Coordinates of C-alpha atoms (C1' of nucleotides) in Angstrom, one line a residue:
Chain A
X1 CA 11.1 -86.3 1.2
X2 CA 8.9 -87.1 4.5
X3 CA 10.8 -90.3 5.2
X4 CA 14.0 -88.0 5.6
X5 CA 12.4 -85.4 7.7
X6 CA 13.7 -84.9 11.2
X7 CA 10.5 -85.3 13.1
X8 CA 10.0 -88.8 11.1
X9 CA 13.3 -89.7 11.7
X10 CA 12.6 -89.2 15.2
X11 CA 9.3 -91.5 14.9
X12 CA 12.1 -94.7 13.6
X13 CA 14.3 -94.1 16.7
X14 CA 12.1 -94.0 19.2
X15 CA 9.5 -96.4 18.3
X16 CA 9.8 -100.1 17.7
X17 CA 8.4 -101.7 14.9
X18 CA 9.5 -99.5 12.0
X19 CA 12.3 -101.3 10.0
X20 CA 13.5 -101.8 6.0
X21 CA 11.3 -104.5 3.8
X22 CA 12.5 -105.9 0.8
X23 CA 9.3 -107.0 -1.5
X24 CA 9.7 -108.9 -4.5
X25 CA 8.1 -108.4 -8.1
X26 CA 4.5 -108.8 -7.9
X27 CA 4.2 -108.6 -4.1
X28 CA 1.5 -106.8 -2.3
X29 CA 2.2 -103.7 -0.3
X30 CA -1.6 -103.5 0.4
X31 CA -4.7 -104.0 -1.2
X32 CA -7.4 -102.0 -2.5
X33 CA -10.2 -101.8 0.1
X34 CA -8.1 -103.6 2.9
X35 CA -7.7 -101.6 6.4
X36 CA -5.6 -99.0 6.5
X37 CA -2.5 -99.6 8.6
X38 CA 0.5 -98.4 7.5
X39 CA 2.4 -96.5 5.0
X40 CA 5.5 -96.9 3.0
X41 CA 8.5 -94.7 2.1
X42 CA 9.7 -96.1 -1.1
X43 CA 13.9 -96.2 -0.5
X44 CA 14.2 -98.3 -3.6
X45 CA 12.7 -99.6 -7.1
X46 CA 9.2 -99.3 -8.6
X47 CA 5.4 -99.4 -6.9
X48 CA 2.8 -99.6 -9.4
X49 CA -0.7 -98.3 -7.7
X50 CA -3.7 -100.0 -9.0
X51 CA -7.1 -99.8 -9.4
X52 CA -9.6 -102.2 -10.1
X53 CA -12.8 -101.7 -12.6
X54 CA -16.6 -103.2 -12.2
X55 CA -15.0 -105.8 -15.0
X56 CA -12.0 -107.1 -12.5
X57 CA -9.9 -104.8 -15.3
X58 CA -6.4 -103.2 -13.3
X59 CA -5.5 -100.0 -14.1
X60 CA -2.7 -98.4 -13.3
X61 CA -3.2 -95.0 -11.7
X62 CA 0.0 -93.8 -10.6
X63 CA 3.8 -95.2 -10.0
X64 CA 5.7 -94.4 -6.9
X65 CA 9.5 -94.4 -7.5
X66 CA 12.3 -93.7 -4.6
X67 CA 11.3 -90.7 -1.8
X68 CA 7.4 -91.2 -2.5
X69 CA 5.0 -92.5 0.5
X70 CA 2.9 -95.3 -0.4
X71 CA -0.7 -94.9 1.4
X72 CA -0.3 -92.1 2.3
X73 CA -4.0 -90.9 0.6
X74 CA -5.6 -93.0 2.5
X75 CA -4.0 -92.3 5.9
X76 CA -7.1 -90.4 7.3
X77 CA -9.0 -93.0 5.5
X78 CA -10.5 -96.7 7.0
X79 CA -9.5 -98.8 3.9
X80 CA -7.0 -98.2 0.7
X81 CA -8.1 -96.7 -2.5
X82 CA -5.8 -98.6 -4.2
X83 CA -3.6 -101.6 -4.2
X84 CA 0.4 -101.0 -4.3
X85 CA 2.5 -103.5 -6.2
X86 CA 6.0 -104.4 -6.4
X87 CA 7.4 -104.0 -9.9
X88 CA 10.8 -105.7 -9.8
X89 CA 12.7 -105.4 -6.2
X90 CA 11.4 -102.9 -3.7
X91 CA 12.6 -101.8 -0.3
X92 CA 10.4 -99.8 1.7
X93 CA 10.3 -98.9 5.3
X94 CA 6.8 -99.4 6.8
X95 CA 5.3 -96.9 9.4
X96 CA 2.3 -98.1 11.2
X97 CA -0.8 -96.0 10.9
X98 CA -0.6 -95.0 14.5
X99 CA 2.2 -93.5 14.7
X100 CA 2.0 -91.2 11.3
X101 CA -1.1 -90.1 12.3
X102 CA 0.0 -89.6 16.2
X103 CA 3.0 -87.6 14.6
X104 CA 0.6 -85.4 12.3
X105 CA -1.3 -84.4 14.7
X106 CA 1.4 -83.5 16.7
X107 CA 3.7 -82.0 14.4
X108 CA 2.2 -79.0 11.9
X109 CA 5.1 -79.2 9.6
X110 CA 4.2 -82.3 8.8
X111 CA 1.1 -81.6 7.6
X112 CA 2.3 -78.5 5.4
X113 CA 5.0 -81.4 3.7
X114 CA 1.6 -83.8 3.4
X115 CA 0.2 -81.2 1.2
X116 CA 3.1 -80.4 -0.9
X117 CA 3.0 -84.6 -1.6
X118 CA -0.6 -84.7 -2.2
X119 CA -0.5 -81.9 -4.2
X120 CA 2.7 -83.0 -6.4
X121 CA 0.6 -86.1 -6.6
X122 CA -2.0 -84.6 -8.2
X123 CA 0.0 -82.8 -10.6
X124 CA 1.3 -86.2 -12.0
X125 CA -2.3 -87.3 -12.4
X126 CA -3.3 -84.4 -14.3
X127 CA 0.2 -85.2 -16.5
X128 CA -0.9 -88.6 -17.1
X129 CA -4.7 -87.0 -18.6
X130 CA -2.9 -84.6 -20.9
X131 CA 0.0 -87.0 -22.0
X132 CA -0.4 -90.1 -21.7
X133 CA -3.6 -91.4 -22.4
X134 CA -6.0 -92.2 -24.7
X135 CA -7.0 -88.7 -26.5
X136 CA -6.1 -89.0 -30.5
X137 CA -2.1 -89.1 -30.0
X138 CA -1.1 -92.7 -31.3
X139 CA 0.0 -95.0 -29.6
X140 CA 4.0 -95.2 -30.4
X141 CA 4.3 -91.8 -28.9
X142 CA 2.4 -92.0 -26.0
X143 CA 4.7 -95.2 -25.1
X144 CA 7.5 -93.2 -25.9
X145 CA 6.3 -90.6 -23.2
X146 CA 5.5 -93.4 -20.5
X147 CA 9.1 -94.8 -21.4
X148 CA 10.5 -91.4 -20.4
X149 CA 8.8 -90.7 -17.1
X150 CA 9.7 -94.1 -16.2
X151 CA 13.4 -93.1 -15.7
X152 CA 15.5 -93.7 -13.0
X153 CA 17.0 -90.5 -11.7
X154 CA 18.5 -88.4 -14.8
X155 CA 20.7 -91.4 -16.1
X156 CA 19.6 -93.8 -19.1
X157 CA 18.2 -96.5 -17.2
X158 CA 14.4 -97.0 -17.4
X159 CA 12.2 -99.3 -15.5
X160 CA 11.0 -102.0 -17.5
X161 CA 7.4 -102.7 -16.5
X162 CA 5.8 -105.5 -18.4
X163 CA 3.9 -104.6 -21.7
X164 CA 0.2 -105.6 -19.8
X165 CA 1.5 -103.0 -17.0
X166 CA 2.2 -100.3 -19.7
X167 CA -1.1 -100.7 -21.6
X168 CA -2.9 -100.6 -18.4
X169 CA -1.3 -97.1 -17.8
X170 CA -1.5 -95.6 -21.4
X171 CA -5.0 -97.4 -21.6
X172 CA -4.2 -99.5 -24.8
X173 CA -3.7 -103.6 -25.1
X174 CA -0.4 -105.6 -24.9
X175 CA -0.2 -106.3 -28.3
X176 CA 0.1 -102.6 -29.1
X177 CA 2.7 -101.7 -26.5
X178 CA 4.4 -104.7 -27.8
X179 CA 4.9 -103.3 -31.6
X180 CA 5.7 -100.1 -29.9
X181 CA 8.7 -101.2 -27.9
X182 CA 10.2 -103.7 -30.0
X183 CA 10.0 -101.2 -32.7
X184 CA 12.4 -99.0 -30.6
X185 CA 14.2 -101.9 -29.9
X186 CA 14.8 -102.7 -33.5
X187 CA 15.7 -98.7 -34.1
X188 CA 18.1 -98.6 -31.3
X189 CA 16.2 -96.4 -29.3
X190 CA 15.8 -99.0 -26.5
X191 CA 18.2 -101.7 -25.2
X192 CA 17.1 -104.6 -23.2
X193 CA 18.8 -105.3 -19.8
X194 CA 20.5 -108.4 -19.2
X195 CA 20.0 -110.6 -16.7
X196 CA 19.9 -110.8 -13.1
X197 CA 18.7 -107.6 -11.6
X198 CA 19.4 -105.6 -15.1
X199 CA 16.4 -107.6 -16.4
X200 CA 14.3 -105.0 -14.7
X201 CA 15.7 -102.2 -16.5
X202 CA 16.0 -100.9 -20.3
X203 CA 18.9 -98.5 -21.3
X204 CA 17.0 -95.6 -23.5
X205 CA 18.3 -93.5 -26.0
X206 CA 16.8 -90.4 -24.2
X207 CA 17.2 -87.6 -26.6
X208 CA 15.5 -89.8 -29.4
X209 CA 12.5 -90.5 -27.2
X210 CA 12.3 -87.1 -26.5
X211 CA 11.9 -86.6 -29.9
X212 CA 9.4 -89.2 -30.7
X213 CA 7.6 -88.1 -27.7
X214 CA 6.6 -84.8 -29.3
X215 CA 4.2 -86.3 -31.6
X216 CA 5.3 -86.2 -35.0
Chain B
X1 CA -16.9 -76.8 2.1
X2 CA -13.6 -74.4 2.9
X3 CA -15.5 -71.4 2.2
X4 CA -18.2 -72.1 4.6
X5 CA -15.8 -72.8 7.6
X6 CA -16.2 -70.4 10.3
X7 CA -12.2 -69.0 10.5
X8 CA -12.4 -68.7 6.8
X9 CA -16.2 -67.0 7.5
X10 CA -14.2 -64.6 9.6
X11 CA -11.9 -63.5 6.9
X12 CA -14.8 -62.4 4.5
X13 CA -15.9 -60.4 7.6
X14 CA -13.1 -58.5 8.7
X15 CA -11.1 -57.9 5.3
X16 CA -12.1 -55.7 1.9
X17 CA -11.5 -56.8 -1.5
X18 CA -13.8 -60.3 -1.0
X19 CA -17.2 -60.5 -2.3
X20 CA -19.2 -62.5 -5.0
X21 CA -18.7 -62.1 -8.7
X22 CA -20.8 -62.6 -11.6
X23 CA -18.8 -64.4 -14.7
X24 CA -20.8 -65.3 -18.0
X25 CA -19.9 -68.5 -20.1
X26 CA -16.3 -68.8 -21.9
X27 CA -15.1 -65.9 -18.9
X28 CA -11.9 -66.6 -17.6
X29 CA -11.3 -66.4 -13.8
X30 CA -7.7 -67.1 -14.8
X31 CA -4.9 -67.8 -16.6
X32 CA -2.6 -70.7 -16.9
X33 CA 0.6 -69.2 -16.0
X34 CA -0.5 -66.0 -14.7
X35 CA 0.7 -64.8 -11.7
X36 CA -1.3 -66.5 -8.6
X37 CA -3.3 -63.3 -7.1
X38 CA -6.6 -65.5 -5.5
X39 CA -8.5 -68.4 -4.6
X40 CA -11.9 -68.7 -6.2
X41 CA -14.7 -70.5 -4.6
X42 CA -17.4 -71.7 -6.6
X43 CA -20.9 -70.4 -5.4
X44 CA -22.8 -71.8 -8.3
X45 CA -22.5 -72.8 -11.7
X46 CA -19.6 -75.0 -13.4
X47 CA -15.9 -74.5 -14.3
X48 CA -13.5 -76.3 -16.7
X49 CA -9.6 -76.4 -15.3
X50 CA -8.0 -76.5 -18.6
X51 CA -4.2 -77.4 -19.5
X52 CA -2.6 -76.7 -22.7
X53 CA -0.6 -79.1 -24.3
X54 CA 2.8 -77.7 -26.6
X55 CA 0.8 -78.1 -29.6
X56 CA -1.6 -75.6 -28.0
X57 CA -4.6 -78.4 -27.8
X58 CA -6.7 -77.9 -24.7
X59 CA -7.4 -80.9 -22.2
X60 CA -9.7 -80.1 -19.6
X61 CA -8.5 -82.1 -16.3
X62 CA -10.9 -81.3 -13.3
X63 CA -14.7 -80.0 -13.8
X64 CA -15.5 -77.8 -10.6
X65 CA -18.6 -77.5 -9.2
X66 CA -20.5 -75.5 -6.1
X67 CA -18.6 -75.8 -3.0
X68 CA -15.0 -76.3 -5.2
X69 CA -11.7 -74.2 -4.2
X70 CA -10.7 -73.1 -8.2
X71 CA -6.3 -72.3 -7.3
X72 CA -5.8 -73.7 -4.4
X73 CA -3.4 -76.2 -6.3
X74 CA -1.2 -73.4 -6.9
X75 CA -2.0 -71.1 -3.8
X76 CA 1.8 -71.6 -2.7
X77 CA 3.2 -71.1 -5.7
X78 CA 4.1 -68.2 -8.1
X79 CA 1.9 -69.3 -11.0
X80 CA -1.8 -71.1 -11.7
X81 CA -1.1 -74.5 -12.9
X82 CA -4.0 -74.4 -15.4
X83 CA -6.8 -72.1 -16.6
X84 CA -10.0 -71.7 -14.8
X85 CA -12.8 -71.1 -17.4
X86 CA -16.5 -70.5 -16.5
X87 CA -19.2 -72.8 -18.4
X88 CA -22.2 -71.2 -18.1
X89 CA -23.4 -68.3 -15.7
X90 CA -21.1 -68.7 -12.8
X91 CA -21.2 -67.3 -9.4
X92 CA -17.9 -67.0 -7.3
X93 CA -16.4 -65.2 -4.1
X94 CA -12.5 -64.0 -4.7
X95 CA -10.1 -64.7 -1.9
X96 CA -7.1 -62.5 -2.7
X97 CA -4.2 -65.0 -1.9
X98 CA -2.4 -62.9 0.6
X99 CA -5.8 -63.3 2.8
X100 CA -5.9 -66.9 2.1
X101 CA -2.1 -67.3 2.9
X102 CA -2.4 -65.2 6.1
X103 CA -5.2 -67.4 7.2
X104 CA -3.4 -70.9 6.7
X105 CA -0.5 -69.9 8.5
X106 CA -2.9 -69.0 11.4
X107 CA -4.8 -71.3 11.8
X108 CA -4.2 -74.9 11.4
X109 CA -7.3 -76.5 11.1
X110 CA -7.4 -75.3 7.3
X111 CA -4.5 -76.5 6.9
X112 CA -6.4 -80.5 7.2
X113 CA -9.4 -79.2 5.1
X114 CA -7.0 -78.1 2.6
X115 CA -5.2 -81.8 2.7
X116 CA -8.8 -83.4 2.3
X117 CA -9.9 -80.8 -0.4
X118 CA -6.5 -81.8 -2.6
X119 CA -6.8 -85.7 -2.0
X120 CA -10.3 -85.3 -3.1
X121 CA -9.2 -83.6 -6.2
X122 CA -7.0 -86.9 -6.4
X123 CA -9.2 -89.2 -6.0
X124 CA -11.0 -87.4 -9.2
X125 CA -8.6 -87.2 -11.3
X126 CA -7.9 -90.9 -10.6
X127 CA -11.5 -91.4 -11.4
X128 CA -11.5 -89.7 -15.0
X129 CA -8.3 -92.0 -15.7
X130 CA -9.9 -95.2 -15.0
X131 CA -13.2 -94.7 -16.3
X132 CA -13.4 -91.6 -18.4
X133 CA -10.4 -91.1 -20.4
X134 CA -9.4 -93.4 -23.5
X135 CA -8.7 -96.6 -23.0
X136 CA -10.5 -99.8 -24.6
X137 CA -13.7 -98.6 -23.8
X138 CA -16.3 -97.5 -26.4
X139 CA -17.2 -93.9 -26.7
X140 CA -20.7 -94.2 -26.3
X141 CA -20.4 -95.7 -22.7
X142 CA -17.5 -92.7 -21.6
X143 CA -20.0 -89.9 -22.5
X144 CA -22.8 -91.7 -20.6
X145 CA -20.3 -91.7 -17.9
X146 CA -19.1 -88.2 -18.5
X147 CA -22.8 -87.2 -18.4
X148 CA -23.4 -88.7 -15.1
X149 CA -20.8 -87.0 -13.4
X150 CA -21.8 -83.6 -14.9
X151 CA -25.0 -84.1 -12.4
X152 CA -26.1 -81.0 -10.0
X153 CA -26.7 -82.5 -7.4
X154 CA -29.0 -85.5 -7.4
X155 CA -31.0 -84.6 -9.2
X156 CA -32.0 -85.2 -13.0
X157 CA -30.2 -82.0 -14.2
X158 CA -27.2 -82.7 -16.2
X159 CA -24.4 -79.6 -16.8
X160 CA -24.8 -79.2 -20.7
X161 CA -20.9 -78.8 -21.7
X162 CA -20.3 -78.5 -25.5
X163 CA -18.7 -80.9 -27.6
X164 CA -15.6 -79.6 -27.9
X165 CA -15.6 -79.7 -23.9
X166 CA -16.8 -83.3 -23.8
X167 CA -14.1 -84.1 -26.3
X168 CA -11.1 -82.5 -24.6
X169 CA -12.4 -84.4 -21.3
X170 CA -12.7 -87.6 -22.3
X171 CA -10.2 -87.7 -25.2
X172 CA -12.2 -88.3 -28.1
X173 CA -13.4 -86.1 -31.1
X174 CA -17.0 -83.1 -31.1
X175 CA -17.8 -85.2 -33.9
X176 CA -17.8 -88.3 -31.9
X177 CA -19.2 -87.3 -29.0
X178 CA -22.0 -85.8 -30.8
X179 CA -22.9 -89.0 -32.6
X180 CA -23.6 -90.1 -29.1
X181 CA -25.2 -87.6 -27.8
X182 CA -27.4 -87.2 -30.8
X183 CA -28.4 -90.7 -29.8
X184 CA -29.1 -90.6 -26.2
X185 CA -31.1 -87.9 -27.5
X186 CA -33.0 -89.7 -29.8
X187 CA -33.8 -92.3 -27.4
X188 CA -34.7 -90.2 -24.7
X189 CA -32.1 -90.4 -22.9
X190 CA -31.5 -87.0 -22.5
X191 CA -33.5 -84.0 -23.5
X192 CA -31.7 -80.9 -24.7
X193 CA -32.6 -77.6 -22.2
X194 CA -35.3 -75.0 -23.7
X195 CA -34.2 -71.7 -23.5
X196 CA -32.8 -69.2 -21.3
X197 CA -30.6 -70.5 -18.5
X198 CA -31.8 -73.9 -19.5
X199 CA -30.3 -74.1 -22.4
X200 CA -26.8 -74.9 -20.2
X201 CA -28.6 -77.9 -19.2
X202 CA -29.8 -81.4 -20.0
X203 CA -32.2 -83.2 -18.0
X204 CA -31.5 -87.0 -18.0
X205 CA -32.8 -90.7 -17.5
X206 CA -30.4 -91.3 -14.9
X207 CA -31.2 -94.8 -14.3
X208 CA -30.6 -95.7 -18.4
X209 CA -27.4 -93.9 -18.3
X210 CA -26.2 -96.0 -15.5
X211 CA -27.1 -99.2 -17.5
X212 CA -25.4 -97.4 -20.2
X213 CA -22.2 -96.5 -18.4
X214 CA -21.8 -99.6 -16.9
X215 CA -20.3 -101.0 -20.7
X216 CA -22.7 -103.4 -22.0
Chain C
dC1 C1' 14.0 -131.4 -20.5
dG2 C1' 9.3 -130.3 -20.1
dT3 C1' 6.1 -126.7 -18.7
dG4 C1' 4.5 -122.3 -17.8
dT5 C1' 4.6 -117.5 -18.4
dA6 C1' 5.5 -113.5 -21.0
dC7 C1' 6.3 -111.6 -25.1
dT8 C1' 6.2 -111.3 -30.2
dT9 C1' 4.2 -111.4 -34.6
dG10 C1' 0.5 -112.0 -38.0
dA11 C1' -4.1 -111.3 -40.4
dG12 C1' -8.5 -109.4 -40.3
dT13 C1' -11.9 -106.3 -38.8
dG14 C1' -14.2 -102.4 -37.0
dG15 C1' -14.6 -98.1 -34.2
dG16 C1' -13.5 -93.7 -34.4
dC17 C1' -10.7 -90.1 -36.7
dT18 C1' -10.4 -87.0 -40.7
dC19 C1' -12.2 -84.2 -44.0
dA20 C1' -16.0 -81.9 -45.7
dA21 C1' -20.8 -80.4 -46.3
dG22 C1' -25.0 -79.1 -44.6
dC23 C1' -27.9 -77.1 -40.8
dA24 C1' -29.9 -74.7 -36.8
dG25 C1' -30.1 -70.6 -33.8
dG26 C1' -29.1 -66.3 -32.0
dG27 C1' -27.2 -62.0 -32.4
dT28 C1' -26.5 -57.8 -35.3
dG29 C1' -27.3 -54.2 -38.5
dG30 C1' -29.9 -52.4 -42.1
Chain D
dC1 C1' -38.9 -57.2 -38.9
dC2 C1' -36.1 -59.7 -41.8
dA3 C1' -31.7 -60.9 -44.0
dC4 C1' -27.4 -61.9 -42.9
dC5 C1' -23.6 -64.0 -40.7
dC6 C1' -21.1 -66.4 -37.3
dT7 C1' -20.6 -69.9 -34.2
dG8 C1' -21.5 -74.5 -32.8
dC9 C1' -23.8 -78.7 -33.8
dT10 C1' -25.0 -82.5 -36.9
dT11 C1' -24.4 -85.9 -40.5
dG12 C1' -22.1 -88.3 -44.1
dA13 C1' -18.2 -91.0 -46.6
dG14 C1' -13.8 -93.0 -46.6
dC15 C1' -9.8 -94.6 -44.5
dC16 C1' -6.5 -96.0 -41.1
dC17 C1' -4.9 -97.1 -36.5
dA18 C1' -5.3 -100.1 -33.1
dC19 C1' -8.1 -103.8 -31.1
dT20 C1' -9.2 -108.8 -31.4
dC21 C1' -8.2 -113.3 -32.1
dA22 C1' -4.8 -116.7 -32.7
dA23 C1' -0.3 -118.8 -33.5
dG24 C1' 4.2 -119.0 -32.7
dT25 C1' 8.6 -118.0 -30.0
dA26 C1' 11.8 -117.0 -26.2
dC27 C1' 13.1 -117.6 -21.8
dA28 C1' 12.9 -118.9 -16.7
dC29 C1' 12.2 -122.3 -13.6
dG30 C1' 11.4 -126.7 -11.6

DNA sequence: CGTGTACTTGAGTGGGCTCAAGCAGGGTGG
DNA sequence: CCACCCTGCTTGAGCCCACTCAAGTACACG
């Protein structure tokens, strides 16, 4: 993780204005096409990274859960590609754009760990095009397949995204997700947090999802 | 373009074992899973990078064209991470990967053009998911789009991929995609190559598939 | 307790998938 | 040179999943 790399941690000790944020759900990291000036090592929760269509239609292109870098694509970049969103409570640690890139250039490790993350990036793209969208796999699977990358860890919990968030990753409508879920909820697949902070989370039956997740 | 950087220039000087290869349609330059032995980069022509799903479907993820780096994804790993598949006549010069490896860890300006090359191949594969793939939108308006990124160049010439291709890259059916072709064609929106090398191509009405593509 | 937001559920329709013929074209062998 | 086949494309008919439109319900928050 870069944000636990020596030569970063050095960057938080020896320069001011580097410090923990707590965002709450919905807020704004950044926005698609605003300047570039900072990026963000997710320490807790969900970031959903979206992109916007001609229509004004979000999609959801990628989710960033605890050890990713926010931004971190469009570091060389003068504006974000996309905007990163809060889902449920976040804490982050912000890292002006100055510094990261005075400590790229300065440090050619770095730059070697930038590619591993750009790269493993990519990787979950090219998992979303096979898996999760569209093609002619219905739709009950493929939310059983989101369900299961949206794990936290290797426990049972899974983040709960909204049902207009899911479509807008698997590319389908609310209504559809909808049926999906509470069908798993009905079957005992999928339990519903509580309140409070639990609201943010189902408890999944992982073995059965895995099993509905391979099509038939 | 990596391969026409000067160090990497130098390489093809001073080594054996690099020069341009010939492959004919359907050739593979390699195999998902095989053993990672070279970076390929694309002189002309077009290639599919294909992953297989369990149920042994094929879903193409990435479409490379001249001036692409087919491998690079998996240069520091043991394996390729998908298939490499030539459509049409391609031309390509073979880096053998320890070469390519040699040459990173010496000089560290590839190692940026590598960074850019792999957020690039991001931003693409972000691009397919939010416009290409699935989703609410109608078939017809994905294969315009699919059409107009198939472009060489900026020109009017359009990479002819079968259906089968066009299916497995925006996740529909050859029978679907051929209804709409089979229309653009009868409207003159696209007209089918003669023969020869033309055959691989269509020429289009670039302007009408942008009204196309753009929904409505 | 009212209001707003998010989710659920229902009915109806249509796009596209499935299954299944028919049809070019190009390569091969007689 | 032609008949043949083989592969890939086209076209058709029927059906079903999922999208659309539209209520109705649960829950949080002021």
């Amino acid at each position: 993780m870069v944000c636990s790399d020596v030569t970063l941690d050095d960057l938080v000790d020896f320069h001011a204005g580097i410090d923990d944020f707590d965002y709450s759900h919905g807020a704004t990291l950044f926005g698609m096409g605003a300047p570039t000036e900072a990026v963000y090592c997710i320490r807790g929760g969900a970031v959903k990274m979206v992109r916007f269509d001609a229509a004004g239609g979000e999609r959801i292109v990628r989710v960033l859960k605890v050890g990713d870098v926010a931004g971190f694509e469009s570091a060389f970049a003068d504006n974000y590609e996309h905007a990163a969103i809060a889902v449920g409570e976040v804490r982050a640690c912000r890292i002006p754009i100055v510094y990261f890139r005075r400590f790229v250039a300065e440090h050619a490790g770095l730059q070697a760990r930038l590619l591993e993350k750009s790269q493993a990036a990519l990787r979950e793209a090219e998992s979303w095009l096979t898996e999760l969208v569209g093609g002619t796999t219905p739709a009950r699977t493929r939310v059983a397949r989101l369900l299961l990358r949206l794990r936290v860890g290797s426990g049972d919990r899974i983040h709960r995204f909204s049902v207009d968030d899911m479509a807008a990753i698997i590319g389908s409508t609310p209504e559809t997700v909808s049926r999906a879920v509470s069908e798993f909820v009905r079957q005992g697949l999928l339990v519903k947090g509580g309140s409070g902070a639990a609201k943010r989370h189902f408890r999944g039956d992982i073995a059965a999802l895995e099993k509905v997740s391979q099509d038939g």
